[in-house]
Short mmCIF file of C-alpha atoms in Angstrom, two decimals:
data_model
loop_
_atom_site.label_atom_id
_atom_site.label_comp_id
_atom_site.label_asym_id
_atom_site.label_seq_id
_atom_site.Cartn_x
_atom_site.Cartn_y
_atom_site.Cartn_z
CA MET O 1 0.29 15.59 20.90
CA ILE O 2 0.79 11.82 21.15
CA GLU O 3 -2.90 11.15 20.59
CA GLN O 4 -2.99 13.37 17.50
CA VAL O 5 0.16 11.81 16.02
CA LEU O 6 -1.06 8.24 16.59
CA THR O 7 -4.49 9.05 15.16
CA GLY O 8 -2.80 10.49 12.08
CA ALA O 9 -0.54 7.45 11.87
CA VAL O 10 -3.50 5.08 11.66
CA ALA O 11 -5.60 7.23 9.31
CA GLY O 12 -2.70 8.10 7.01
CA GLY O 13 -1.10 4.66 7.12
CA THR O 14 -4.17 2.80 5.88
CA CYS O 15 -3.44 3.44 2.20
CA ILE O 16 0.09 2.06 2.66
CA VAL O 17 -1.22 -0.98 4.54
CA PHE O 18 -3.49 -1.91 1.61
CA ALA O 19 -0.78 -1.36 -0.99
CA GLY O 20 1.77 -3.22 1.12
CA LEU O 21 -0.51 -6.21 1.68
CA GLY O 22 -1.02 -6.49 -2.06
CA GLU O 23 2.74 -6.33 -2.60
CA VAL O 24 3.32 -9.00 0.08
CA VAL O 25 1.08 -11.37 -1.88
CA ALA O 26 2.73 -10.50 -5.21
CA GLU O 27 6.25 -10.95 -3.82
CA ARG O 28 5.34 -14.18 -2.07
CA SER O 29 4.54 -15.48 -5.56
CA GLY O 30 7.99 -14.41 -6.80
CA VAL O 31 7.17 -11.08 -8.48
CA ILE O 32 8.23 -7.63 -7.27
CA ASN O 33 6.07 -4.83 -8.67
CA LEU O 34 7.50 -1.33 -8.40
CA GLY O 35 4.42 -0.16 -10.31
CA THR O 36 2.54 -0.04 -7.00
CA GLU O 37 2.88 3.74 -6.99
CA GLY O 38 1.12 3.97 -10.36
CA SER O 39 -1.65 1.60 -9.26
CA MET O 40 -2.26 3.70 -6.16
CA LEU O 41 -2.55 6.84 -8.30
CA CYS O 42 -4.94 5.15 -10.72
CA GLY O 43 -7.04 3.93 -7.82
CA ALA O 44 -7.05 7.37 -6.20
CA LEU O 45 -8.16 9.16 -9.38
CA ALA O 46 -10.72 6.52 -10.38
CA ALA O 47 -12.32 6.54 -6.93
CA TYR O 48 -12.33 10.32 -6.75
CA ALA O 49 -13.70 10.91 -10.25
CA VAL O 50 -16.30 8.12 -10.28
CA GLY O 51 -17.42 9.09 -6.78
CA ILE O 52 -18.04 12.64 -7.96
CA GLU O 53 -19.80 11.59 -11.17
CA THR O 54 -22.07 9.02 -9.51
CA GLY O 55 -22.47 10.68 -6.13
CA ASN O 56 -21.68 7.32 -4.51
CA PRO O 57 -18.24 6.93 -2.89
CA TRP O 58 -18.57 3.12 -2.75
CA ILE O 59 -18.93 2.92 -6.52
CA GLY O 60 -15.83 5.10 -6.56
CA VAL O 61 -13.98 2.58 -4.40
CA LEU O 62 -14.93 -0.19 -6.82
CA ALA O 63 -13.62 1.95 -9.67
CA GLY O 64 -10.40 2.42 -7.70
CA ILE O 65 -10.01 -1.35 -7.38
CA VAL O 66 -10.49 -1.76 -11.13
CA GLY O 67 -8.09 1.09 -11.92
CA GLY O 68 -5.33 -0.32 -9.74
CA ALA O 69 -5.78 -3.84 -11.10
CA ALA O 70 -5.86 -2.62 -14.71
CA LEU O 71 -2.44 -1.01 -14.44
CA ALA O 72 -1.10 -4.09 -12.66
CA ALA O 73 -2.37 -6.17 -15.60
CA VAL O 74 -0.15 -4.15 -17.94
CA PHE O 75 2.83 -4.96 -15.72
CA ALA O 76 1.88 -8.65 -15.54
CA ALA O 77 1.49 -8.92 -19.31
CA MET O 78 4.93 -7.46 -19.94
CA VAL O 79 6.71 -9.40 -17.18
CA LEU O 80 4.91 -12.75 -17.19
CA VAL O 81 4.13 -13.02 -20.90
CA ARG O 82 6.87 -10.98 -22.57
CA LYS O 83 9.48 -11.79 -19.87
CA ALA O 84 10.54 -8.18 -19.38
CA ASN O 85 12.79 -7.26 -16.47
CA GLN O 86 10.61 -6.84 -13.38
CA ILE O 87 12.47 -3.89 -11.87
CA ALA O 88 12.66 -1.88 -15.10
CA MET O 89 9.08 -2.63 -16.12
CA GLY O 90 7.78 -1.77 -12.66
CA LEU O 91 9.32 1.69 -12.94
CA VAL O 92 7.95 2.13 -16.47
CA VAL O 93 4.44 1.14 -15.37
CA SER O 94 4.68 3.47 -12.37
CA PHE O 95 5.57 6.38 -14.65
CA LEU O 96 2.74 5.33 -16.97
CA GLY O 97 0.33 5.59 -14.06
CA ILE O 98 1.71 9.02 -13.16
CA GLY O 99 1.25 10.22 -16.74
CA ILE O 100 -2.25 8.79 -17.21
CA THR O 101 -3.56 10.27 -13.96
CA ALA O 102 -1.94 13.65 -14.66
CA LEU O 103 -3.69 13.74 -18.05
CA PHE O 104 -7.16 12.58 -17.03
CA GLY O 105 -7.13 14.14 -13.58
CA GLN O 106 -6.80 17.75 -14.72
CA ASP O 107 -10.54 18.37 -14.66
CA TYR O 108 -10.92 17.07 -11.12
CA VAL O 109 -8.34 19.23 -9.36
CA GLY O 110 -10.14 21.30 -6.74
CA LYS O 111 -13.52 19.61 -7.20
CA GLY O 112 -15.46 18.71 -4.11
CA VAL O 113 -15.14 15.04 -3.25
CA VAL O 114 -17.96 12.76 -2.15
CA PRO O 115 -16.20 11.40 0.94
CA LEU O 116 -16.37 8.13 2.77
CA LYS O 117 -17.93 9.17 6.04
CA THR O 118 -16.30 8.57 9.39
CA TRP O 119 -17.83 5.73 11.37
CA ASN O 120 -17.65 6.30 15.11
CA ILE O 121 -17.92 2.90 16.78
CA PRO O 122 -20.64 3.19 19.47
CA GLY O 123 -19.18 3.22 22.95
CA LEU O 124 -15.60 2.50 21.87
CA SER O 125 -15.17 5.83 20.08
CA LYS O 126 -15.75 7.65 23.39
CA LEU O 127 -12.88 5.90 25.15
CA PRO O 128 -10.17 8.32 26.30
CA PHE O 129 -7.00 8.22 24.19
CA PHE O 130 -7.79 4.94 22.36
CA GLY O 131 -11.18 6.11 21.02
CA PRO O 132 -9.88 8.65 18.48
CA ILE O 133 -6.86 6.51 17.59
CA LEU O 134 -8.70 3.27 16.78
CA PHE O 135 -12.45 3.85 16.63
CA GLN O 136 -13.10 7.13 14.79
CA HIS O 137 -12.17 6.33 11.21
CA ASP O 138 -13.55 5.72 7.74
CA PRO O 139 -14.81 2.20 6.89
CA LEU O 140 -11.76 1.36 4.76
CA THR O 141 -9.52 1.89 7.76
CA TYR O 142 -11.56 -0.63 9.72
CA LEU O 143 -11.37 -2.95 6.72
CA SER O 144 -7.57 -2.69 6.83
CA PHE O 145 -7.66 -3.88 10.45
CA LEU O 146 -9.40 -7.05 9.19
CA ALA O 147 -7.32 -7.37 6.02
CA VAL O 148 -4.04 -7.90 7.88
CA PRO O 149 -5.12 -11.07 9.78
CA LEU O 150 -7.10 -12.30 6.76
CA VAL O 151 -4.09 -12.08 4.43
CA THR O 152 -1.92 -13.70 7.10
CA TRP O 153 -4.41 -16.54 7.47
CA GLY O 154 -4.72 -16.90 3.70
CA LEU O 155 -0.98 -17.12 3.20
CA TRP O 156 -0.20 -19.60 5.97
CA ARG O 157 -3.40 -21.55 6.65
CA THR O 158 -4.97 -22.24 3.27
CA ARG O 159 -4.17 -24.40 0.26
CA ALA O 160 -4.26 -21.33 -1.98
CA GLY O 161 -1.63 -19.70 0.23
CA LEU O 162 0.57 -22.79 0.04
CA ILE O 163 0.33 -22.75 -3.76
CA LEU O 164 1.12 -19.04 -3.82
CA ARG O 165 4.21 -19.46 -1.65
CA ALA O 166 5.31 -22.44 -3.72
CA ALA O 167 5.25 -20.21 -6.81
CA GLY O 168 7.76 -17.96 -5.07
CA GLU O 169 9.95 -20.70 -3.66
CA GLY O 170 9.88 -23.50 -6.22
CA PRO O 171 7.76 -22.81 -9.31
CA GLU O 172 9.12 -25.91 -11.05
CA VAL O 173 7.49 -28.05 -8.35
CA LEU O 174 4.09 -26.54 -9.11
CA GLU O 175 4.54 -27.29 -12.81
CA ILE O 176 5.30 -30.94 -12.00
CA TYR O 177 2.00 -31.23 -10.14
CA GLY O 178 0.04 -29.59 -12.95
CA THR O 179 -0.36 -26.06 -11.55
CA SER O 180 0.86 -23.15 -13.65
CA ALA O 181 3.18 -20.87 -11.67
CA THR O 182 2.53 -18.17 -14.27
CA ALA O 183 -1.22 -18.30 -13.62
CA VAL O 184 -0.63 -18.08 -9.88
CA ARG O 185 1.61 -15.06 -10.37
CA TRP O 186 -0.96 -13.40 -12.63
CA ALA O 187 -3.55 -13.73 -9.87
CA ALA O 188 -1.12 -12.44 -7.24
CA VAL O 189 -0.09 -9.38 -9.28
CA LEU O 190 -3.72 -8.49 -10.07
CA PHE O 191 -4.60 -8.85 -6.40
CA GLY O 192 -1.70 -6.58 -5.55
CA GLY O 193 -2.89 -3.98 -8.05
CA ALA O 194 -6.45 -4.14 -6.70
CA MET O 195 -5.23 -3.67 -3.13
CA SER O 196 -3.11 -0.70 -4.24
CA GLY O 197 -6.23 0.69 -5.89
CA ILE O 198 -8.12 0.42 -2.59
CA GLY O 199 -5.23 2.19 -0.89
CA GLY O 200 -5.38 5.00 -3.43
CA ALA O 201 -9.16 5.22 -3.04
CA GLN O 202 -8.82 5.57 0.73
CA LEU O 203 -6.19 8.27 0.29
CA SER O 204 -8.29 10.46 -2.02
CA THR O 205 -11.82 9.90 -0.67
CA ALA O 206 -11.25 9.45 3.07
CA SER O 207 -7.82 10.76 4.10
CA THR O 208 -6.84 13.84 2.07
CA LEU O 209 -10.30 14.44 0.50
CA ASN O 210 -8.80 15.88 -2.68
CA TRP O 211 -7.13 14.99 -5.93
CA SER O 212 -3.84 16.44 -7.13
CA GLU O 213 -1.16 15.28 -9.53
CA GLN O 214 1.20 12.70 -7.94
CA MET O 215 -0.71 12.99 -4.66
CA THR O 216 0.72 9.70 -3.38
CA VAL O 217 4.17 11.37 -3.17
CA GLY O 218 6.03 8.06 -3.12
CA ARG O 219 3.75 6.07 -0.81
CA GLY O 220 3.65 3.22 -3.33
CA TYR O 221 7.44 2.95 -3.34
CA VAL O 222 7.45 3.15 0.45
CA ALA O 223 4.97 0.26 0.56
CA VAL O 224 7.32 -1.87 -1.54
CA ALA O 225 10.24 -0.98 0.71
CA LEU O 226 8.26 -1.74 3.85
CA VAL O 227 7.49 -5.23 2.57
CA ILE O 228 11.21 -5.97 2.78
CA PHE O 229 11.48 -4.20 6.14
CA ALA O 230 8.63 -6.39 7.41
CA GLY O 231 10.18 -9.62 6.16
CA TRP O 232 7.07 -10.29 4.03
CA VAL O 233 4.97 -10.57 7.22
CA PRO O 234 1.64 -8.61 7.09
CA TYR O 235 1.39 -7.42 10.70
CA LYS O 236 4.99 -6.14 10.63
CA LEU O 237 4.16 -4.31 7.42
CA GLN O 238 1.21 -2.69 9.21
CA LEU O 239 3.48 -1.45 11.97
CA GLY O 240 5.93 -0.09 9.40
CA ALA O 241 3.14 1.77 7.59
CA TYR O 242 2.01 3.38 10.84
CA LEU O 243 5.61 4.31 11.69
CA PHE O 244 6.00 6.09 8.34
CA SER O 245 2.63 7.85 8.59
CA GLY O 246 3.26 8.73 12.21
CA ALA O 247 6.36 10.61 11.10
CA ILE O 248 4.22 12.51 8.57
CA ALA O 249 1.64 13.28 11.25
CA LEU O 250 4.40 14.53 13.57
CA ASN O 251 5.71 16.74 10.77
CA LEU O 252 2.26 18.30 10.24
CA TYR O 253 1.72 18.78 13.96
CA LEU O 254 5.06 20.54 14.45
CA GLN O 255 4.44 22.81 11.46
CA ALA O 256 0.99 23.69 12.77
CA GLU O 257 2.52 24.54 16.16
CA GLY O 258 5.03 26.86 14.50
CA SER O 259 8.15 24.81 15.21
CA ASP O 260 11.49 26.47 14.47
CA ILE O 261 12.74 23.29 12.75
CA SER O 262 13.07 23.71 8.97
CA ARG O 263 9.91 22.52 7.24
CA TYR O 264 12.06 20.91 4.52
CA LEU O 265 13.82 18.84 7.17
CA LEU O 266 10.47 17.87 8.70
CA GLN O 267 9.07 16.87 5.29
CA SER O 268 12.05 14.61 4.66
CA LEU O 269 11.80 12.94 8.09
CA PRO O 270 9.44 10.05 7.11
CA TYR O 271 11.58 9.05 4.13
CA VAL O 272 14.83 9.34 6.08
CA LEU O 273 13.28 7.13 8.74
CA VAL O 274 12.40 4.45 6.19
CA LEU O 275 15.89 4.61 4.66
CA PHE O 276 17.47 4.29 8.09
CA VAL O 277 15.41 1.23 9.01
CA LEU O 278 16.02 -0.42 5.63
CA ALA O 279 19.76 0.23 5.92
CA LEU O 280 19.73 -1.71 9.18
CA LEU O 281 17.57 -4.60 8.02
CA SER O 282 17.69 -4.94 4.24
CA ARG O 283 20.64 -7.36 3.96
CA ARG O 284 19.07 -9.86 6.33
CA ARG O 285 15.59 -9.39 4.84
CA ILE O 286 16.50 -9.89 1.18
CA HIS O 287 18.17 -13.22 1.85
CA GLY O 288 15.20 -14.32 3.96
CA GLY O 289 12.62 -13.67 1.26
CA PRO O 290 11.07 -15.87 -1.44
CA ALA O 291 13.77 -17.63 -3.44
CA ALA O 292 12.44 -16.35 -6.78
CA LEU O 293 13.05 -12.75 -5.68
CA GLU O 294 16.77 -13.36 -5.32
CA GLN O 295 16.86 -14.20 -9.04
CA VAL O 296 15.17 -10.85 -9.77
CA PHE O 297 17.76 -8.87 -7.80
CA GLU O 298 20.63 -10.87 -9.26
CA ALA O 299 19.45 -10.46 -12.86
#
């Protein structure tokens, strides 16, 4: 059972890892985007539909990146140009994504997907216990393993990362030195949308292998919450994503085994778990985040 649950945690958590990494970058710049859910849905539908129409799942993934970034651009335009409230506009954009994908995804419900094939790493995939958990996945899952250290390195070891964090801590300092904090935030929000699009693409073309209305079932919102739980640290976010998906995998396993526990209780378990962890950590995390975010929550 443990092996199956952990394998499901890694496979199912990949989409949240991508979305969460994008949100880490956006929030480090001083912008919180609750539209992550909508970007994930747009990425999932774009990847699924374009993959079917072209017969090439990688072109579908590219379409998912574009779809996620396009919706994020709507959010950025309203928040960074029109100065709309970030929290309210994030929810509006999320609902926009839900509506758009429900409308244009009708014709793709039940259609056979062109999947991203599983790559079994030679030698390592045959290892007992660890083989299925870590080395029998789709290529986007392996990419997520690399994305976590790369984003960490980019944030803390590069000049671009320093500029990004400065936009979230002291945007007026950037303006003094001739760098537009608004431009930095635009780039960060678009990156976040693109990463959410990749997460959605992985969900529809590698994990669930289907498209249905609102198929993310709140994963985008969970990704935003996990960013706070992780203290805006990528590897902690990764662990949080696997914890959430592990709870989902445990739920599915127990249902398949015919557990006497109410299926409604089991379905709520992952979300209750996230709420419980956030209740313990949120106060400390919020006040330890980028200074610009405190202004958002106080507005």
